[in-house]
PDB file of C-alpha atoms and ligand atoms in Angstrom:
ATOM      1  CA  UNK A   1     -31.779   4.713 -10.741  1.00 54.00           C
ATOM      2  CA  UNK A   2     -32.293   2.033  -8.090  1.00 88.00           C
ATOM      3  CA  UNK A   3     -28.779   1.753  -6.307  1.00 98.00           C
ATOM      4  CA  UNK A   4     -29.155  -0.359  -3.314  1.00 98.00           C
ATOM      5  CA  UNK A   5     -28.415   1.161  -0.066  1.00 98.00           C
ATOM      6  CA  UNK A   6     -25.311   0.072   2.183  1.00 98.00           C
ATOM      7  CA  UNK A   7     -25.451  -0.458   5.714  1.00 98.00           C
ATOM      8  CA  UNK A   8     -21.472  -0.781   6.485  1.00 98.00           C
ATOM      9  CA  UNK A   9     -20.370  -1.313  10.224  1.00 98.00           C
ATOM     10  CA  UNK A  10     -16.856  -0.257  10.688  1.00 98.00           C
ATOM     11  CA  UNK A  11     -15.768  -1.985  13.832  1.00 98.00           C
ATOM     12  CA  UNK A  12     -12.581  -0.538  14.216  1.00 98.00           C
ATOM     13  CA  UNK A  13     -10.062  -2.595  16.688  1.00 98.00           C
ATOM     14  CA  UNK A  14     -13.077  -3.562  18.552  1.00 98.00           C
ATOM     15  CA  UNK A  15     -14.452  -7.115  19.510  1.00 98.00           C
ATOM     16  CA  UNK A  16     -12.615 -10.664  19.693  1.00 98.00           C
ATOM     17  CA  UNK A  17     -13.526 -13.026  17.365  1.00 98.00           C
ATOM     18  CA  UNK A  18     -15.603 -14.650  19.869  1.00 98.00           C
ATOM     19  CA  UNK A  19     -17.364 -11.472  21.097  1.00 98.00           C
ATOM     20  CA  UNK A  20     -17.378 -11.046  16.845  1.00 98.00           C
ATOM     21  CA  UNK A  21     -19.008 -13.955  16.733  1.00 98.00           C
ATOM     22  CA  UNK A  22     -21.925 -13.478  18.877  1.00 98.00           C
ATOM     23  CA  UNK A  23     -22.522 -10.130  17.564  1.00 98.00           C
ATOM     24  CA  UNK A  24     -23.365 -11.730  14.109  1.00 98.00           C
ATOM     25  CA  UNK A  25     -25.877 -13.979  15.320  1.00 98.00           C
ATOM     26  CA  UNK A  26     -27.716 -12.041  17.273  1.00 98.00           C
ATOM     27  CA  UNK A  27     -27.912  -9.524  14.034  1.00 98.00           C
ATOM     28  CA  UNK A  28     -28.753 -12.442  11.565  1.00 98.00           C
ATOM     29  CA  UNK A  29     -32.135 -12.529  12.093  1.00 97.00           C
ATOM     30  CA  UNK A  30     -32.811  -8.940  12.659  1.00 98.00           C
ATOM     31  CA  UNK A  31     -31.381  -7.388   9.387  1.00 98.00           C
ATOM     32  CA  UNK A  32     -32.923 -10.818   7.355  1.00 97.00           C
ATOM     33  CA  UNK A  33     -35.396  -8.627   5.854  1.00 94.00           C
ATOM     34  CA  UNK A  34     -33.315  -5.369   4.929  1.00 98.00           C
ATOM     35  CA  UNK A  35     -33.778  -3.439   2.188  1.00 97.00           C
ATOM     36  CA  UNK A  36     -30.257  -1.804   2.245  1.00 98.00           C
ATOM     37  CA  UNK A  37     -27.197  -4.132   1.939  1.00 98.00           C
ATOM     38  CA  UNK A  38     -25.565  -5.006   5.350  1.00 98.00           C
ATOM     39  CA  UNK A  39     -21.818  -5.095   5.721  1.00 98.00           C
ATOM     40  CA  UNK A  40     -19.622  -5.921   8.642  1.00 98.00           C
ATOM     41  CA  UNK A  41     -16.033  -4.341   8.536  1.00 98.00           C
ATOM     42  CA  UNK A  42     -14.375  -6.720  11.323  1.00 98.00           C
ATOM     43  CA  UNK A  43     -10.858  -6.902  12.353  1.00 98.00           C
ATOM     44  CA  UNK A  44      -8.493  -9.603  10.555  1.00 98.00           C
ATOM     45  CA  UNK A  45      -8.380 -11.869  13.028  1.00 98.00           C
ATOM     46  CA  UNK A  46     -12.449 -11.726  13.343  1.00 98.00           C
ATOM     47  CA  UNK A  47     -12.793 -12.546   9.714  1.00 98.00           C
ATOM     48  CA  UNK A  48     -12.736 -16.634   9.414  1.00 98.00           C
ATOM     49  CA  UNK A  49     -15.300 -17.044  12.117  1.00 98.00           C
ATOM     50  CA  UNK A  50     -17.289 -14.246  11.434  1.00 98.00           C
ATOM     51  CA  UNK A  51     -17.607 -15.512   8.034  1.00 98.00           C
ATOM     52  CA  UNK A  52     -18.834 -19.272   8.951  1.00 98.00           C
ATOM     53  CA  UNK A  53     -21.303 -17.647  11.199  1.00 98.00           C
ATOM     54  CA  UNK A  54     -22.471 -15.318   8.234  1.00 98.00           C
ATOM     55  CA  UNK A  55     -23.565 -18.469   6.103  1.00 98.00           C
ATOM     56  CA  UNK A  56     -26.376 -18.771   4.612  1.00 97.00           C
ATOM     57  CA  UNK A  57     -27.317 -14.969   5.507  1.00 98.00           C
ATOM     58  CA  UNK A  58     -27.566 -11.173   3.871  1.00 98.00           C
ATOM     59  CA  UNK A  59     -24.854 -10.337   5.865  1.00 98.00           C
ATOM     60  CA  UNK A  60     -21.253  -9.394   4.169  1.00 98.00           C
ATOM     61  CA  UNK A  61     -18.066  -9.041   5.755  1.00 98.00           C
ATOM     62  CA  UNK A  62     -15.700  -6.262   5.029  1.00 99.00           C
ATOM     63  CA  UNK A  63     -11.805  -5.780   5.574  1.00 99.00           C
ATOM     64  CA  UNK A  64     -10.987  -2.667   7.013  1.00 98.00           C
ATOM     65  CA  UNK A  65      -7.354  -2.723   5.330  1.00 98.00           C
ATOM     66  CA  UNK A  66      -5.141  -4.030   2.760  1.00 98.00           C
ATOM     67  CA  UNK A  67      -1.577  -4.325   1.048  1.00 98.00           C
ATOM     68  CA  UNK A  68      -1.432  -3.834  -2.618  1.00 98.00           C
ATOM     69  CA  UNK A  69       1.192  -6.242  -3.152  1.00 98.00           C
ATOM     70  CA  UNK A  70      -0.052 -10.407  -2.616  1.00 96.00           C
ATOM     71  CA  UNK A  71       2.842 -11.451  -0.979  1.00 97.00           C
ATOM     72  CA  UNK A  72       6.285 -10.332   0.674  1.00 98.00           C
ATOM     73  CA  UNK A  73       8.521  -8.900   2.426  1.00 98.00           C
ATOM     74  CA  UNK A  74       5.921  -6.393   4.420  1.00 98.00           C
ATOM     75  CA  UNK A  75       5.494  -7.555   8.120  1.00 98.00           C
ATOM     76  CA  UNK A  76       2.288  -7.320   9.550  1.00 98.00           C
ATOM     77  CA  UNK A  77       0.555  -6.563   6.219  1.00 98.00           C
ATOM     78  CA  UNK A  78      -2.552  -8.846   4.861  1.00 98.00           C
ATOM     79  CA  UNK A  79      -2.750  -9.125   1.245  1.00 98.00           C
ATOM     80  CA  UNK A  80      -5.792  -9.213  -1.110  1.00 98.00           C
ATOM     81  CA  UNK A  81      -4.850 -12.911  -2.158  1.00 98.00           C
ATOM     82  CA  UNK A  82      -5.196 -13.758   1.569  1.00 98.00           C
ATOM     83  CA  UNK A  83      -8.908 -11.739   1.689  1.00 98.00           C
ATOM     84  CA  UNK A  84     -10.050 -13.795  -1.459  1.00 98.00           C
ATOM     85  CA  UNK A  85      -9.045 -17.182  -0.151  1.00 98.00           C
ATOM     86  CA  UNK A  86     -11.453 -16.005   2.663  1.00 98.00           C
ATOM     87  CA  UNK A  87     -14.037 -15.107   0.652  1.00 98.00           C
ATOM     88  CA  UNK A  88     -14.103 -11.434   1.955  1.00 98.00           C
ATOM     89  CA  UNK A  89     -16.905  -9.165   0.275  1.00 98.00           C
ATOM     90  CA  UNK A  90     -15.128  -5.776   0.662  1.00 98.00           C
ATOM     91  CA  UNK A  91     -12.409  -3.902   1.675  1.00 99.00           C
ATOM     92  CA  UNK A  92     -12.456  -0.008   3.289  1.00 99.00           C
ATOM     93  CA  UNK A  93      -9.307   1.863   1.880  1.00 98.00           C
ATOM     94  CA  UNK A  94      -7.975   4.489   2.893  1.00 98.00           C
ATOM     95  CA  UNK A  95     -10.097   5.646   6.175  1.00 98.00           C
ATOM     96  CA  UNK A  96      -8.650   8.877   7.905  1.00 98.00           C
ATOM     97  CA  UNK A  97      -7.200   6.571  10.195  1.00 98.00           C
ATOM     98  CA  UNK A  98      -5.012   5.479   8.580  1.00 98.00           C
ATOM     99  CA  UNK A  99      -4.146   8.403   6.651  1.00 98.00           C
ATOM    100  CA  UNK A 100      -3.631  10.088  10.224  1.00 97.00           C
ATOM    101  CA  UNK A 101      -1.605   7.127  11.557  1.00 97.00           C
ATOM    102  CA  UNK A 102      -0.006   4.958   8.968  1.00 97.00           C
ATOM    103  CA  UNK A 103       0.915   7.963   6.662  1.00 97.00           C
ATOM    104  CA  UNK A 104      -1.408   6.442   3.894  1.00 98.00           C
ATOM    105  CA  UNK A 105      -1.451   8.538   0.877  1.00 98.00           C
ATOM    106  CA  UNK A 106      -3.914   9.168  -2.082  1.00 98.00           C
ATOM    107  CA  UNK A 107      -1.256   7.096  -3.710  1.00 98.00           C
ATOM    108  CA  UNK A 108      -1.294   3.925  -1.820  1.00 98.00           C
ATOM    109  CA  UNK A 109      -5.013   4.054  -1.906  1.00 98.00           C
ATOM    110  CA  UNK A 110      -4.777   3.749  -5.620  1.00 98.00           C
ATOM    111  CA  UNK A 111      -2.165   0.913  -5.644  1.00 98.00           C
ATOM    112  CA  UNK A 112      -4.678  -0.670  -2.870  1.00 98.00           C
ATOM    113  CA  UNK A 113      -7.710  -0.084  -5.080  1.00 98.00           C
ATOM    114  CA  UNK A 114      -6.284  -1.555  -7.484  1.00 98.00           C
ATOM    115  CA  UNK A 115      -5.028  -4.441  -6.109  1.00 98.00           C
ATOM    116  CA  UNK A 116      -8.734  -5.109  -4.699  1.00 98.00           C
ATOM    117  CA  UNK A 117     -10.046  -5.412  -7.810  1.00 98.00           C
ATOM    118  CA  UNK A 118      -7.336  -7.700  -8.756  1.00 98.00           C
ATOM    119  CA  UNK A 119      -8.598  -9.728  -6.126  1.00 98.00           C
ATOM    120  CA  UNK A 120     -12.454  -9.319  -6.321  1.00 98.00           C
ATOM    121  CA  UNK A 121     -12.895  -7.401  -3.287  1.00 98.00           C
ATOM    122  CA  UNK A 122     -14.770  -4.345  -3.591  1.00 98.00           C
ATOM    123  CA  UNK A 123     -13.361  -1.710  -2.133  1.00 99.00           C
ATOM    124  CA  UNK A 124     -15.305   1.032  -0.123  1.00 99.00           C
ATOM    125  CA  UNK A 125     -12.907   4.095  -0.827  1.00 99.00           C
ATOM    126  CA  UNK A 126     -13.045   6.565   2.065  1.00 98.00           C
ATOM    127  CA  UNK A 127     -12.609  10.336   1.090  1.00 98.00           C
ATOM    128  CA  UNK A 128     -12.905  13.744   3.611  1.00 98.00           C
ATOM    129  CA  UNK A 129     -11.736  16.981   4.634  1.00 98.00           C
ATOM    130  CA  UNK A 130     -10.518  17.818   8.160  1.00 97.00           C
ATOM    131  CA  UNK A 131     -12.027  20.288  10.310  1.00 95.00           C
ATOM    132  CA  UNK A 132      -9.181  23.400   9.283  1.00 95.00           C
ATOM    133  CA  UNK A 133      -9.529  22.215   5.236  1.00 97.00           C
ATOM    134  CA  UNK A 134     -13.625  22.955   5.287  1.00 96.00           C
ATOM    135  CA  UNK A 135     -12.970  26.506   7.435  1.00 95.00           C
ATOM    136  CA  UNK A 136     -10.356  26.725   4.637  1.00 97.00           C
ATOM    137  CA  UNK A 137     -13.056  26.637   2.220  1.00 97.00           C
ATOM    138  CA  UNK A 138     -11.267  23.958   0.280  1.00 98.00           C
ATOM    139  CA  UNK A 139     -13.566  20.594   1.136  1.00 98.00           C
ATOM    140  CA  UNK A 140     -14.943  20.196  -3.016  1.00 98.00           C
ATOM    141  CA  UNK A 141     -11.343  20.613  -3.998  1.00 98.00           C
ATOM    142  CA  UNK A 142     -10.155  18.458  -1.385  1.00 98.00           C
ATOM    143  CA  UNK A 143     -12.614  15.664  -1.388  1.00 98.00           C
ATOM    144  CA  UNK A 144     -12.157  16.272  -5.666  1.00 98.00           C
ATOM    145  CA  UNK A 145      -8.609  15.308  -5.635  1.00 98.00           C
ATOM    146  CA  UNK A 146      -9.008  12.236  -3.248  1.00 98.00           C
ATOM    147  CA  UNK A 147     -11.557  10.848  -5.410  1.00 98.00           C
ATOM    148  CA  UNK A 148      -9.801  11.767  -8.806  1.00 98.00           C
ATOM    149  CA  UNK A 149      -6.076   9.730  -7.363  1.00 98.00           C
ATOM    150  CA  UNK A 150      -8.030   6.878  -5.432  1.00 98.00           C
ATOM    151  CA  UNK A 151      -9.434   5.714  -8.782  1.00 98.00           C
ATOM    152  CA  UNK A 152      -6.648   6.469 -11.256  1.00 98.00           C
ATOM    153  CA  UNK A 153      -6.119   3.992 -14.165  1.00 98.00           C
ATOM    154  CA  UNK A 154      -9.240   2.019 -13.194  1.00 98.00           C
ATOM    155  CA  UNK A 155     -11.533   0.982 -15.987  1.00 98.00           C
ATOM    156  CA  UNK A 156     -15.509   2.316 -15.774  1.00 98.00           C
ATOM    157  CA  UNK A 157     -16.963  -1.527 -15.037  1.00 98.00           C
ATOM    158  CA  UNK A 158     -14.282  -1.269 -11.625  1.00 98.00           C
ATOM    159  CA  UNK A 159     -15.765   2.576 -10.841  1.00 98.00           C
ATOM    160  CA  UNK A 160     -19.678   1.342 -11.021  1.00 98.00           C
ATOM    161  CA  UNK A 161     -18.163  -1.595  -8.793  1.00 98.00           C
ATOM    162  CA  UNK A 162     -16.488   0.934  -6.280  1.00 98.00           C
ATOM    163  CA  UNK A 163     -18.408   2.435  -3.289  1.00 98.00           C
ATOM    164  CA  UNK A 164     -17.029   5.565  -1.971  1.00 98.00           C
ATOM    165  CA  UNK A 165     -17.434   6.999   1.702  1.00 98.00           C
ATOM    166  CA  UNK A 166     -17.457  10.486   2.312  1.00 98.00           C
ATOM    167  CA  UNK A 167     -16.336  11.451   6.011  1.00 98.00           C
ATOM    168  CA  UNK A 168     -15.724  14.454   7.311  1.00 98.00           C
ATOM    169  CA  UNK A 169     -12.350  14.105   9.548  1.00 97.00           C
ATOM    170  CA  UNK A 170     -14.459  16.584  11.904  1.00 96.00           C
ATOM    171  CA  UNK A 171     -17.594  14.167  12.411  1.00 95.00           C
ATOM    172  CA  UNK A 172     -15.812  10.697  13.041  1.00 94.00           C
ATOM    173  CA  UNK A 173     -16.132   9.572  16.477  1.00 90.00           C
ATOM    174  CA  UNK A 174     -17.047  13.380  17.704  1.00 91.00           C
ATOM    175  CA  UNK A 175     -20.882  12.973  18.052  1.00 86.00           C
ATOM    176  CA  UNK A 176     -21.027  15.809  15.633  1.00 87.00           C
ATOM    177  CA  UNK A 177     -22.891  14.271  12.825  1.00 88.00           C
ATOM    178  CA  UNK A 178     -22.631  16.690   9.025  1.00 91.00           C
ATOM    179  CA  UNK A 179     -26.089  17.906   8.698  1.00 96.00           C
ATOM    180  CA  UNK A 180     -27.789  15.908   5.514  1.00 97.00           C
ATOM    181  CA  UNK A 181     -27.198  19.106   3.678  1.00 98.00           C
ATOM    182  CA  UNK A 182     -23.608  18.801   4.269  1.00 97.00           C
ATOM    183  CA  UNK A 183     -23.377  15.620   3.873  1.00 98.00           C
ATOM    184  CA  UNK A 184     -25.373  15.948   0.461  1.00 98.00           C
ATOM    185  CA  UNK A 185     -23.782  18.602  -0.889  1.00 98.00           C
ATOM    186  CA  UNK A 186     -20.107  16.450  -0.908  1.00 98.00           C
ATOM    187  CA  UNK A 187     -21.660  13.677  -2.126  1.00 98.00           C
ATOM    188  CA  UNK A 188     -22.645  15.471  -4.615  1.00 98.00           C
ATOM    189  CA  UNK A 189     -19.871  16.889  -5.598  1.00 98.00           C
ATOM    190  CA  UNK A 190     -18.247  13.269  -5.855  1.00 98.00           C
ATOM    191  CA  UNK A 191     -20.876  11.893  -7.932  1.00 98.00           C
ATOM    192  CA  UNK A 192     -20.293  15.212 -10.396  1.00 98.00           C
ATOM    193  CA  UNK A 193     -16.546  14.565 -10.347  1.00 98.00           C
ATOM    194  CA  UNK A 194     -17.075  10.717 -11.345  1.00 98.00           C
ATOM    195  CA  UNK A 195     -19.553  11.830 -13.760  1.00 98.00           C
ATOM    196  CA  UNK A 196     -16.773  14.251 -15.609  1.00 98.00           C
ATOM    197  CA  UNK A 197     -14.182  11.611 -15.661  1.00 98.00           C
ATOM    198  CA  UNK A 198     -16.773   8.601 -16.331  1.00 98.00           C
ATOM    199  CA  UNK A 199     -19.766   9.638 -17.589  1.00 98.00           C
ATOM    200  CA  UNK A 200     -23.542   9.674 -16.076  1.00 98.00           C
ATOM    201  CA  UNK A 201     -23.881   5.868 -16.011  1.00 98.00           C
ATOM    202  CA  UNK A 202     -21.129   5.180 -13.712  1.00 98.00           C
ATOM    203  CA  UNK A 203     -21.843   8.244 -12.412  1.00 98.00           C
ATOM    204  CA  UNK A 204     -25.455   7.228 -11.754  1.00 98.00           C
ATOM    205  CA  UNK A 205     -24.454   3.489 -10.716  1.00 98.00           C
ATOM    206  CA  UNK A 206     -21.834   4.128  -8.196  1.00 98.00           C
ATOM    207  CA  UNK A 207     -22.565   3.813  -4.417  1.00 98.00           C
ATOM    208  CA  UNK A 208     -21.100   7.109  -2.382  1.00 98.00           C
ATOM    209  CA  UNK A 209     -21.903   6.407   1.510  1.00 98.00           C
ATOM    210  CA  UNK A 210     -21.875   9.064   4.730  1.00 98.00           C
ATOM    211  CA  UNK A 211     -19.395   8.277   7.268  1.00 97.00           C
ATOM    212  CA  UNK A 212     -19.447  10.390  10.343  1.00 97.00           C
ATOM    213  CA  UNK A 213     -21.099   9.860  13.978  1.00 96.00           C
ATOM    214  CA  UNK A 214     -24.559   7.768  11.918  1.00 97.00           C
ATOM    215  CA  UNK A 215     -26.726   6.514  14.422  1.00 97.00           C
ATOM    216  CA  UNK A 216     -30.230   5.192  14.334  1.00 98.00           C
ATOM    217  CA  UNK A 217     -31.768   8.385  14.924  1.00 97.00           C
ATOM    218  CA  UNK A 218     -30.140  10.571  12.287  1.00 97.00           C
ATOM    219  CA  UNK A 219     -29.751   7.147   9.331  1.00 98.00           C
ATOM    220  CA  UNK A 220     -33.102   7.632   7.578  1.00 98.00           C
ATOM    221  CA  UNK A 221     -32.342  11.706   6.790  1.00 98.00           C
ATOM    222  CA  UNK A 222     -29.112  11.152   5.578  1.00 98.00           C
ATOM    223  CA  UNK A 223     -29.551   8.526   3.520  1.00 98.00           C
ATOM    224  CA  UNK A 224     -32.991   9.140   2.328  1.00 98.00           C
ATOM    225  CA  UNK A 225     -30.705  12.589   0.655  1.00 98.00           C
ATOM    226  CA  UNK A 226     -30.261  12.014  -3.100  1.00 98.00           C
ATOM    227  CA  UNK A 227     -26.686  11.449  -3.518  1.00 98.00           C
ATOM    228  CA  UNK A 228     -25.872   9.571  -0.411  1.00 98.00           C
ATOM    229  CA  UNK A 229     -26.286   5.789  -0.939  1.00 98.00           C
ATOM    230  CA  UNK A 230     -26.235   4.264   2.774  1.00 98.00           C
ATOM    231  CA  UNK A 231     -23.311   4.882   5.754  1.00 98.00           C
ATOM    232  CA  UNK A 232     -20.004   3.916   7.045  1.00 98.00           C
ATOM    233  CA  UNK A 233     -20.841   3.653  10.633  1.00 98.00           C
ATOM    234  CA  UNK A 234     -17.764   3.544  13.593  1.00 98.00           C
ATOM    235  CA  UNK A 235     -19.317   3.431  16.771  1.00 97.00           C
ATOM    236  CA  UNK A 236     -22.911   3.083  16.502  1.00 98.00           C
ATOM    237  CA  UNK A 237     -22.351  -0.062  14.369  1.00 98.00           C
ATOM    238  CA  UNK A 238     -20.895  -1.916  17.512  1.00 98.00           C
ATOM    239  CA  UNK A 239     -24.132  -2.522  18.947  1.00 98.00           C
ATOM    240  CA  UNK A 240     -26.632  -5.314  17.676  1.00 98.00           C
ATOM    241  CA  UNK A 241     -29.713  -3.013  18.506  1.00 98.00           C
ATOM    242  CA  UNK A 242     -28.392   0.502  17.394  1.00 98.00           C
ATOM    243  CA  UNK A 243     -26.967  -1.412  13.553  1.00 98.00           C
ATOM    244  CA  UNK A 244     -29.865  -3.434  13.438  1.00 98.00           C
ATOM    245  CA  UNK A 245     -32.187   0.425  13.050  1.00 98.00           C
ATOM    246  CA  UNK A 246     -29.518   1.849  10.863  1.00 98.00           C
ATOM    247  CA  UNK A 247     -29.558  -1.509   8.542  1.00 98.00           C
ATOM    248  CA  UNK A 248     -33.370  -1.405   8.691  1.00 98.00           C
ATOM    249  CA  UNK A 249     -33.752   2.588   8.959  1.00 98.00           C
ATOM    250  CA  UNK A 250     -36.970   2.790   6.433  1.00 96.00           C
ATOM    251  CA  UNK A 251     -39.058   0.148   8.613  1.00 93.00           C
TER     252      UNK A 251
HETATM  253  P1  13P B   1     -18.226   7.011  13.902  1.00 73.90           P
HETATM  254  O1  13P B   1     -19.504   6.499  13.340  1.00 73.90           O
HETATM  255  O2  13P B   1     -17.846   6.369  15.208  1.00 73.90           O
HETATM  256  O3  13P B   1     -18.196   8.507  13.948  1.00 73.90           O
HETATM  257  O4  13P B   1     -17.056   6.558  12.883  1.00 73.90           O
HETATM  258  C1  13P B   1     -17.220   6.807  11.542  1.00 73.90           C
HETATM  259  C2  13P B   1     -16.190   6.081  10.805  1.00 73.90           C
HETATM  260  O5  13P B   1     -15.012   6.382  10.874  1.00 73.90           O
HETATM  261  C3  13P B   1     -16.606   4.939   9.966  1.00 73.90           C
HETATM  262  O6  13P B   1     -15.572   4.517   9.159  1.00 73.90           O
END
């Protein structure tokens, strides 16, 4: 099938841009070689500088947010327009974060989806149950729906395009990593549902990532699982050494 593996750092609000900076150029040379495709999510402000000092390397820079409309009356909001003019790889929509905090919906993931495309970002769509929702029994159903709304209305070319992350709500920042059967098992599940409303060759083509306390010692048996295509990594991706093993987790 050969999809090629993602190593995406979510930074969170960590780092200046100078402390951004040197972060990037100590991992230049490190991840030069990688099999899997490296990805830095890095905050707004981070994303001119971390971009110049990304030249010339294998290493992409990701948004961690975005508005769906390109300009406006929406203060404090960063449109897609202004992520293309900076040549921004990808986008993460919709993290837990900011469904818990900024009362995004499945909804304004969609519009944002959208709107990524529109601006040829690709966005990494982020999907999950909380801990009460899997005792519930309801995570497939759950983690079904998500991915069913998120990519409403978008043509099979944008779906191959999309990567999705599963994370469990329960694993993020908790040190309480899904085991790779758990992880697996959703992932499956998402590649089934995008089979159903796409067929098996975006099915087959589309990226779906594990998002939930990956470190270097637990990377190469989640993503060596069948369905799961790389990581979202929070807090492990802050430091050069720890992303570096993740990034390079089959050496
Ligand atoms: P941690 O890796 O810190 O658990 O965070 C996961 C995450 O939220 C990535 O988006």
């Amino acid at each position: 099938m050969g999809r090629v593996k993602i190593a995406a750092g979510n930074w969170k609000m960590n780092k200046t841009a100078k402390e951004a900076v040197e972060f990037v150029q100590a991992l230049k040379d490190k991840v030069a070689g990688a099999d899997a495709e490296v990805v830095t999510g890095v905050p707004f402000v981070c994303i001119p500088s971390v971009k110049k000092a990304v030249e010339g390397s294998n290493i992409k820079v990701a948004a961690q947010n975005m508005h769906w409309e390109e300009n406006g009356a929406f203060t404090g909001e960063v449109s897609g327009a202004m992520l293309a003019d900076l040549e921004v790889n990808y986008v993460i929509i919709g993290h837990s974060e900011r469904r818990q905090y900024f009362a995004e919906t499945d909804e304004t993931v969609n519009k944002k989806v959208h709107a990524a495309f529109k601006y040829g970002l690709k966005p990494i769509i982020c999907v999950g149950e909380s801990l009460t929702q899997r005792e519930q029994g309801v995570t497939a159903e759950l983690v079904r729906y998500q991915v069913k709304i998120a990519l409403l209305g978008l043509s099979a070319e944008q779906v191959k395009e999309a990567v999705i992350a599963y994370e469990p709500i329960w694993a993020i920042g908790t040190g309480k990593t899904a085991t790779s059967e758990q992880a697996q098992e959703v992932c499956a599940v998402i590649r089934k549902v995008i089979e159903e409303l796409y067929g098996k060759d975006v099915a087959d083509a589309i990226r779906i990532l594990y998002g939930g306390s990956v470190k270097a010692s637990n990377a190469a048996e989640l993503f060596n699982m069948s369905d799961i295509d790389g990581g979202l990594v929070g807090g492990a991706s802050l430091q050069v050494d720890e992303f570096d093993k993740i990034v390079n987790y089959n050496k």
